[in-house]
Structure formats: C-alpha cells, structure tokens
CSV table of C-alpha atoms in Angstrom, one decimal:
chain,number,residue,atom,x,y,z
A,695,UNK,CA,31.1,2.0,-30.3
A,696,UNK,CA,32.0,4.5,-27.5
A,697,UNK,CA,29.0,6.6,-28.5
A,698,UNK,CA,26.6,3.6,-28.2
A,699,UNK,CA,28.0,2.7,-24.7
A,700,UNK,CA,27.5,6.3,-23.7
A,701,UNK,CA,23.9,6.2,-24.9
A,702,UNK,CA,23.2,3.0,-22.9
A,703,UNK,CA,24.7,4.6,-19.8
A,704,UNK,CA,22.7,7.8,-20.2
A,705,UNK,CA,19.5,5.6,-20.7
A,706,UNK,CA,20.3,3.8,-17.4
A,707,UNK,CA,20.8,7.0,-15.6
A,708,UNK,CA,17.6,8.5,-16.9
A,709,UNK,CA,15.8,5.2,-15.9
A,710,UNK,CA,17.2,5.3,-12.4
A,711,UNK,CA,16.4,9.0,-11.9
A,712,UNK,CA,12.8,8.4,-13.2
A,713,UNK,CA,12.4,5.4,-10.9
A,714,UNK,CA,13.6,7.5,-7.9
A,715,UNK,CA,11.2,10.3,-8.9
A,716,UNK,CA,8.3,7.8,-8.9
A,717,UNK,CA,9.3,6.5,-5.5
A,718,UNK,CA,9.5,10.1,-4.1
A,719,UNK,CA,6.1,10.8,-5.6
A,720,UNK,CA,4.6,7.8,-3.9
A,721,UNK,CA,6.1,8.8,-0.6
A,722,UNK,CA,4.9,12.4,-0.9
A,723,UNK,CA,1.4,11.2,-1.8
A,724,UNK,CA,1.3,9.0,1.3
A,725,UNK,CA,2.3,12.0,3.4
A,726,UNK,CA,-0.3,14.2,1.8
A,727,UNK,CA,-3.0,11.6,2.5
A,728,UNK,CA,-2.0,11.4,6.1
A,729,UNK,CA,-2.0,15.2,6.5
A,730,UNK,CA,-5.5,15.4,4.8
A,731,UNK,CA,-6.9,12.8,7.2
A,732,UNK,CA,-5.4,14.6,10.2
A,733,UNK,CA,-6.7,17.9,9.0
A,734,UNK,CA,-10.2,16.4,8.6
A,735,UNK,CA,-10.1,15.1,12.1
A,736,UNK,CA,-8.9,18.5,13.4
A,737,UNK,CA,-11.6,20.4,11.5
A,738,UNK,CA,-14.3,18.1,12.9
A,739,UNK,CA,-13.0,18.5,16.4
A,740,UNK,CA,-12.9,22.3,16.0
A,741,UNK,CA,-16.5,22.4,14.7
A,742,UNK,CA,-17.6,20.3,17.7
A,743,UNK,CA,-15.8,22.6,20.0
A,744,UNK,CA,-17.4,25.7,18.5
A,745,UNK,CA,-20.8,24.1,18.7
A,746,UNK,CA,-20.3,23.3,22.4
A,747,UNK,CA,-19.1,26.9,23.0
A,748,UNK,CA,-22.1,28.4,21.2
A,749,UNK,CA,-24.5,26.2,23.2
A,750,UNK,CA,-22.8,27.2,26.5
A,751,UNK,CA,-22.9,30.9,25.5
A,752,UNK,CA,-26.6,30.6,24.6
A,753,UNK,CA,-27.3,28.9,27.9
A,754,UNK,CA,-25.4,31.6,29.8
A,755,UNK,CA,-27.4,34.3,28.1
A,756,UNK,CA,-30.7,32.5,28.8
A,757,UNK,CA,-29.7,32.1,32.5
A,758,UNK,CA,-28.8,35.8,32.7
A,759,UNK,CA,-32.3,36.7,31.5
A,760,UNK,CA,-34.0,34.4,34.0
A,761,UNK,CA,-32.1,35.8,37.0
A,762,UNK,CA,-34.3,38.1,39.0
A,763,UNK,CA,-31.8,39.1,41.6
A,764,UNK,CA,-29.6,42.2,41.4
A,765,UNK,CA,-26.4,40.3,41.0
A,766,UNK,CA,-23.8,40.9,38.4
A,767,UNK,CA,-23.0,37.5,36.9
C-alpha cells in the first residue's frame, strides 16, 4: 500500500515538473520570437544605413572628380 502511494506521488511530481518545463519552453519560444523580430529590424536598418553611406561616398567621389579648382576637399 505504501509503495502504491509513493508511485502516485512520484507520478504527480513528474507531471508537475513536465508541466513546468512546457511552460518554460513556451516562455522561451516567445522570447526567441521577439529577439528574432528585433534582429530582423536591426539588420534591415543596418543595410539601409550602409546603402545610404555607400551612396554618399559615391557622390563625394564623383564631386571630387568634377572639381576643377586646386582645393583639397
């Protein structure tokens, strides 16, 4: 009889631990999704910034070729 009660208690413990693990997994997956969304936004912004910078550098190089004066700039 004592053995059967111990088995029932162990079963309940395993069930509660498993349920807690599933809740933790759900919470972690929500966090992962948020991080991935933010990383995508950051990556897109970084690409835009690099495109703008490259366009400005190209314009500066073109302006330097056009300048006929003896200035340094």
